[in-house]
mmCIF file of C-alpha atoms in Angstrom:
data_model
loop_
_atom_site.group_PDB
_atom_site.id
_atom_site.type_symbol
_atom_site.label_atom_id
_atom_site.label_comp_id
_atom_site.label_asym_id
_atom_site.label_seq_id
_atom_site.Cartn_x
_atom_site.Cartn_y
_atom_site.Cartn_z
ATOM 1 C CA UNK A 1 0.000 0.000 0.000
ATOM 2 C CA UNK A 2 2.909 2.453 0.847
ATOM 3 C CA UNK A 3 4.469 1.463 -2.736
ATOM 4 C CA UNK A 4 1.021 2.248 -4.243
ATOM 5 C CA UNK A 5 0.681 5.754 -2.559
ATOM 6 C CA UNK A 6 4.115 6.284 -4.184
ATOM 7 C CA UNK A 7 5.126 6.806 -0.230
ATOM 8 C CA UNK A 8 8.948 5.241 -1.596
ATOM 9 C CA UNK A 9 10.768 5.189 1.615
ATOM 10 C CA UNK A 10 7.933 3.565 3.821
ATOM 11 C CA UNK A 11 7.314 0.981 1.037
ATOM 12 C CA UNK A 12 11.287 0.499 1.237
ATOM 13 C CA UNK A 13 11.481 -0.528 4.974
ATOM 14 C CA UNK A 14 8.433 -2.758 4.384
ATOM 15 C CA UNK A 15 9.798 -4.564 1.677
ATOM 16 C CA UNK A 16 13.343 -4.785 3.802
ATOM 17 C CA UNK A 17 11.363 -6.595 6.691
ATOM 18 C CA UNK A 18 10.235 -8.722 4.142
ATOM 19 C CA UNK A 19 13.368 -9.844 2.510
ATOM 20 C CA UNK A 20 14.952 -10.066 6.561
ATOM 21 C CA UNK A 21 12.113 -12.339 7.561
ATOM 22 C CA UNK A 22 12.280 -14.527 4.053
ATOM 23 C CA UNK A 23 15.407 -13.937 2.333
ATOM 24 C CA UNK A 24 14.109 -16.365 -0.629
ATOM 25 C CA UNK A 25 10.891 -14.058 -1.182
ATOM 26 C CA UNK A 26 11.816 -12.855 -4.461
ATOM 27 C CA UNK A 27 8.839 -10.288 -5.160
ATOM 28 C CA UNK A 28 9.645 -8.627 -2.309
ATOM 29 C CA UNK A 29 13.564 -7.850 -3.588
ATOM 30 C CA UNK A 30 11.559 -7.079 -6.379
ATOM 31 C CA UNK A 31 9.308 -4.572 -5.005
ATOM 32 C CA UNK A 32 12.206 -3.532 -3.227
ATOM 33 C CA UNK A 33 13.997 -2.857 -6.400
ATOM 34 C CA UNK A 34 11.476 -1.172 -7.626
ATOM 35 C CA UNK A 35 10.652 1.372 -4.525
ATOM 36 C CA UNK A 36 14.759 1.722 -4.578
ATOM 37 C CA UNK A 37 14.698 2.994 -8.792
ATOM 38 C CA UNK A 38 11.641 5.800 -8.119
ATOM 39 C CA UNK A 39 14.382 7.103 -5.511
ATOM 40 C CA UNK A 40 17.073 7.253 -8.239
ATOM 41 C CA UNK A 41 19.393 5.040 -6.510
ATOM 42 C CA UNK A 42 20.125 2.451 -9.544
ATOM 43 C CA UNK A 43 23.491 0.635 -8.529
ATOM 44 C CA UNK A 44 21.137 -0.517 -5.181
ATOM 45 C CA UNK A 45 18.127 -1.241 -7.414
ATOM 46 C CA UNK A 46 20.480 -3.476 -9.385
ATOM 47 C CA UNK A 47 21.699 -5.095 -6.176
ATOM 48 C CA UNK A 48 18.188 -5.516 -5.207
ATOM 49 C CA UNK A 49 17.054 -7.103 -8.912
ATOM 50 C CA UNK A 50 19.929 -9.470 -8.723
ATOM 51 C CA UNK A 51 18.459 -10.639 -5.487
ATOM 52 C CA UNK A 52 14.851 -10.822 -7.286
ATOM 53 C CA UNK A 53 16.332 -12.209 -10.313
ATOM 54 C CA UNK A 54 17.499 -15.634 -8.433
ATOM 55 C CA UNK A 55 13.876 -16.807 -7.094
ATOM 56 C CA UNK A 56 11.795 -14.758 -9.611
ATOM 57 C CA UNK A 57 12.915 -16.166 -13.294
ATOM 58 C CA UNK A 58 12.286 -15.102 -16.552
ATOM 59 C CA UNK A 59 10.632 -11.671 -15.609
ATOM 60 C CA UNK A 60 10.485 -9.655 -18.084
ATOM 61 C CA UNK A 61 8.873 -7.084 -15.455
ATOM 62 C CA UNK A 62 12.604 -7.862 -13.792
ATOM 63 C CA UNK A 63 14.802 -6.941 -16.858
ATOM 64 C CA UNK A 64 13.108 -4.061 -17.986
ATOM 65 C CA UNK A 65 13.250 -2.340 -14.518
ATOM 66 C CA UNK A 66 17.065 -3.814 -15.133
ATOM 67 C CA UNK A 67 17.684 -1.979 -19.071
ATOM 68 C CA UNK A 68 16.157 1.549 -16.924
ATOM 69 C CA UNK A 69 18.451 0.880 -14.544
ATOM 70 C CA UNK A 70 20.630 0.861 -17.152
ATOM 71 C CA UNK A 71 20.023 4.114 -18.999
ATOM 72 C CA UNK A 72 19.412 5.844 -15.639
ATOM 73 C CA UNK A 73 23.344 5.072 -14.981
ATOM 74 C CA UNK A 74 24.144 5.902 -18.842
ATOM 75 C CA UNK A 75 24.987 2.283 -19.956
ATOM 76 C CA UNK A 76 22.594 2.920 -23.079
ATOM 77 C CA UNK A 77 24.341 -0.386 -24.952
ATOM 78 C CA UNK A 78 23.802 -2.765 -22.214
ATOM 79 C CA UNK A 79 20.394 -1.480 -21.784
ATOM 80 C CA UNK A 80 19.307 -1.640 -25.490
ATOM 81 C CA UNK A 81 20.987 -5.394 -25.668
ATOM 82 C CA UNK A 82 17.842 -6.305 -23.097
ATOM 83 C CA UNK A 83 15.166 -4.507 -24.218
ATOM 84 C CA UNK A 84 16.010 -5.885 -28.376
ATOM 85 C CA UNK A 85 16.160 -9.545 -26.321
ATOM 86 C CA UNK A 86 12.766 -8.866 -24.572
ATOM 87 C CA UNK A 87 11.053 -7.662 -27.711
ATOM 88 C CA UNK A 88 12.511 -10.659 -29.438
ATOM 89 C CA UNK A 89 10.946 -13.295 -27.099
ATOM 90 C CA UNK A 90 7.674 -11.078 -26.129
ATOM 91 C CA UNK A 91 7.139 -8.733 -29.455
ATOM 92 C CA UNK A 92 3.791 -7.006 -27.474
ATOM 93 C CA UNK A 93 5.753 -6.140 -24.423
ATOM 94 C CA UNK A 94 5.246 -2.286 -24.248
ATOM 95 C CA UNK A 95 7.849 -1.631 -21.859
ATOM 96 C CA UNK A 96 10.587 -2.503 -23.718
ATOM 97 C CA UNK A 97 9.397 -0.555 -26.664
ATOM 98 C CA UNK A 98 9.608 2.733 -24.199
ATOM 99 C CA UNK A 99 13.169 1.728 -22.712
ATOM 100 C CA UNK A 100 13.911 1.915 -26.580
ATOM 101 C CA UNK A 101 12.167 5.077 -26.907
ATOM 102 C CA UNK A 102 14.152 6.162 -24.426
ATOM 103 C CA UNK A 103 16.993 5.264 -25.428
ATOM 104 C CA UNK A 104 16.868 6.906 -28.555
ATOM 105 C CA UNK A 105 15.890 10.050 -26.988
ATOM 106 C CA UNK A 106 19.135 10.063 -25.097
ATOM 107 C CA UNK A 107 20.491 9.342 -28.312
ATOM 108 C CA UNK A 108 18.927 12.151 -29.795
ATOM 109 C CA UNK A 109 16.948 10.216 -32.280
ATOM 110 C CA UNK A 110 13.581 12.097 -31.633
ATOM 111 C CA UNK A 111 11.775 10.422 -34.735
ATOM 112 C CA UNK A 112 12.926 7.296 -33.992
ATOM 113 C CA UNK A 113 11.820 7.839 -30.427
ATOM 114 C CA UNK A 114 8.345 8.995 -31.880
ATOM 115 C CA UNK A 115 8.241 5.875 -34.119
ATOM 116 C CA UNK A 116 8.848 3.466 -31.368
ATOM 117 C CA UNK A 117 6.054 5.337 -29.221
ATOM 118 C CA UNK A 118 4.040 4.843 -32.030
ATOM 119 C CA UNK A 119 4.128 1.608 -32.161
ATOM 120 C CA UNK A 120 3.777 1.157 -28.831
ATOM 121 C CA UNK A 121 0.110 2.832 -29.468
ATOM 122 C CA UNK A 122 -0.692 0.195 -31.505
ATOM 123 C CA UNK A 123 -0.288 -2.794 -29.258
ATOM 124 C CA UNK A 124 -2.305 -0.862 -26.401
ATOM 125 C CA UNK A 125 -4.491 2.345 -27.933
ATOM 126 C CA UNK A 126 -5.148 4.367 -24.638
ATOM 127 C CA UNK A 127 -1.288 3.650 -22.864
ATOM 128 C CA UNK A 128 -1.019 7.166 -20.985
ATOM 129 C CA UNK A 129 2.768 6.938 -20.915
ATOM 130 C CA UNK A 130 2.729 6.650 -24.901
ATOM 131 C CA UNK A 131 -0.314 9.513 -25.012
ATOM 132 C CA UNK A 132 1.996 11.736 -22.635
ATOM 133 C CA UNK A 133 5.146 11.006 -24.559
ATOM 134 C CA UNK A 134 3.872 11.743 -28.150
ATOM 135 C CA UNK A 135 2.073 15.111 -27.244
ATOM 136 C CA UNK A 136 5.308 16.277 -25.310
ATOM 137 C CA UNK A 137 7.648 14.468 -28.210
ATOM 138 C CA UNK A 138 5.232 16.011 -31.007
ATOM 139 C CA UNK A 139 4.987 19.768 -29.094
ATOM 140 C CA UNK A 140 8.867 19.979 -28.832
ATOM 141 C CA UNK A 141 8.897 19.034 -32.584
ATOM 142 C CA UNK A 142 6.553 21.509 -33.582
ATOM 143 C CA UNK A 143 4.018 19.242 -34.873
ATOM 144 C CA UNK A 144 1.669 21.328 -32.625
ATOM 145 C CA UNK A 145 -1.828 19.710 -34.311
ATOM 146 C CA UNK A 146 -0.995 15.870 -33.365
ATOM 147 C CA UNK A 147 0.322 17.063 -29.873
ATOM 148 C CA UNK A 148 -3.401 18.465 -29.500
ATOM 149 C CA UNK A 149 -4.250 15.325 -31.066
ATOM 150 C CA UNK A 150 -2.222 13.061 -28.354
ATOM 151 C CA UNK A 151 -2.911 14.966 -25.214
ATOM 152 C CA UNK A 152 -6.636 15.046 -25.310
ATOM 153 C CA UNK A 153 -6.603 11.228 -25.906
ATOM 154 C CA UNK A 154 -4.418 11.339 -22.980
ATOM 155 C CA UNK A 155 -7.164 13.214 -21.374
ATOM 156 C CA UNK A 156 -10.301 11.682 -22.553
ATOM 157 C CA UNK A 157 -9.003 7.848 -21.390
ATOM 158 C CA UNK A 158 -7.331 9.585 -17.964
ATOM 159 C CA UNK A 159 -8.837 12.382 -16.920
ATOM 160 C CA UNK A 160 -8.543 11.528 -13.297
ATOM 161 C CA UNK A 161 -4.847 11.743 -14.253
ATOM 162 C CA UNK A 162 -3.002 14.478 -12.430
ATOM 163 C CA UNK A 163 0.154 14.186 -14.784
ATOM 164 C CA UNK A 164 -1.795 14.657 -18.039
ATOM 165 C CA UNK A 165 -3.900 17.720 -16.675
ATOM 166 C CA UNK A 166 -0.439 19.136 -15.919
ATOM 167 C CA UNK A 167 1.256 18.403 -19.181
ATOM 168 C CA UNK A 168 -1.827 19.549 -21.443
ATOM 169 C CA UNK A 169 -1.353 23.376 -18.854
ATOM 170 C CA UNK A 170 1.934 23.106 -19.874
ATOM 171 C CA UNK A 171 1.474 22.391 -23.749
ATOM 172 C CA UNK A 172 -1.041 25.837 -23.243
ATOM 173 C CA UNK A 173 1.159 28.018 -21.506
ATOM 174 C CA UNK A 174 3.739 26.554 -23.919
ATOM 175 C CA UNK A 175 1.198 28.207 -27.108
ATOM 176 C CA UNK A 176 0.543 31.557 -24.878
ATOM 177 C CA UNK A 177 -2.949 30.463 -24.298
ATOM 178 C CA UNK A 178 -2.488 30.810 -20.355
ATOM 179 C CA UNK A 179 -6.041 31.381 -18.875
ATOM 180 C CA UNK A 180 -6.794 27.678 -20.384
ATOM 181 C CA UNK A 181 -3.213 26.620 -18.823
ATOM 182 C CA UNK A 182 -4.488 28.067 -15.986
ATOM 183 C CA UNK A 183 -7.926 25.751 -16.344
#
């Protein structure tokens, strides 16, 4: 519950109890991992997923947490080699399309970026992360019409969404239209 009210440090010494009480329970070095990445400390997430990794196989929840891990800490090869692998074995897995996304971003690569978001729209047609990402992606691009396009999706399938109400103020204030920012 503390992980799910994105209270990070509470869910942390929760899943620590865990792990002290059953050092085997490998979705709770998991969890654990996962608490420890939304507080940007990725060499202990990776400590923690190694943990995960050896009674939790074959998650590909696991290695993608592992390839952001991985581009958090700037190792964008080592990160792309898992997220190709995962898309190899699980073609629909729409995390590993947005570590790639990612990684061209950091790369630069803003179409290919937009491309792979793209596609991730496909597989799963109301994904706010992909919504969010092509209206911001789009705006910055100056393709101003499909960021309109993108972020009222974004709002019509989330609306109860605090992070697309902000980013669709900021793509206003962005334009100059600031008493619907404001809204």
């Amino acid at each position: 519950s503390y992980q799910n009210r994105e209270n990070w440090y509470e869910a942390a010494e929760e899943f620590q109890q865990a792990v002290q009480a059953n050092n085997s329970f490998g979705e709770a070095w998991y969890h654990l991992a996962r608490v420890t990445y939304e507080v940007n400390d990725f060499n202990l997430c990776l400590t923690y997923l190694e943990s995960a990794e050896k009674f939790c196989k074959n998650r590909t929840d696991i290695l993608n947490l592992r390839g952001m891990c991985y581009i958090s800490l700037r190792r964008l090869d080592d990160a792309k080699v898992i997220f190709q692998n995962i898309i190899k074995e699980y073609p629909n897995n729409v995390d590993a399309r947005f570590g790639l996304a990612e990684i061209e971003l950091y790369s630069g690569g803003f179409d290919g970026a937009e491309n792979v978001y793209l596609d991730a729209l496909k597989r799963q047609g109301t994904n706010r992360k992909a919504l969010l990402s092509l209206a911001l992606l789009c705006a910055e691009t100056g393709k101003n019409d499909m960021a309109q396009k993108y972020i009222l999706q974004a709002l019509k399938y989330h609306s109860a969404d605090a992070e697309a109400h902000y980013l669709a103020g900021f793509l206003e204030a962005k334009k100059g239209n600031l008493r619907e920012a404001q809204r």
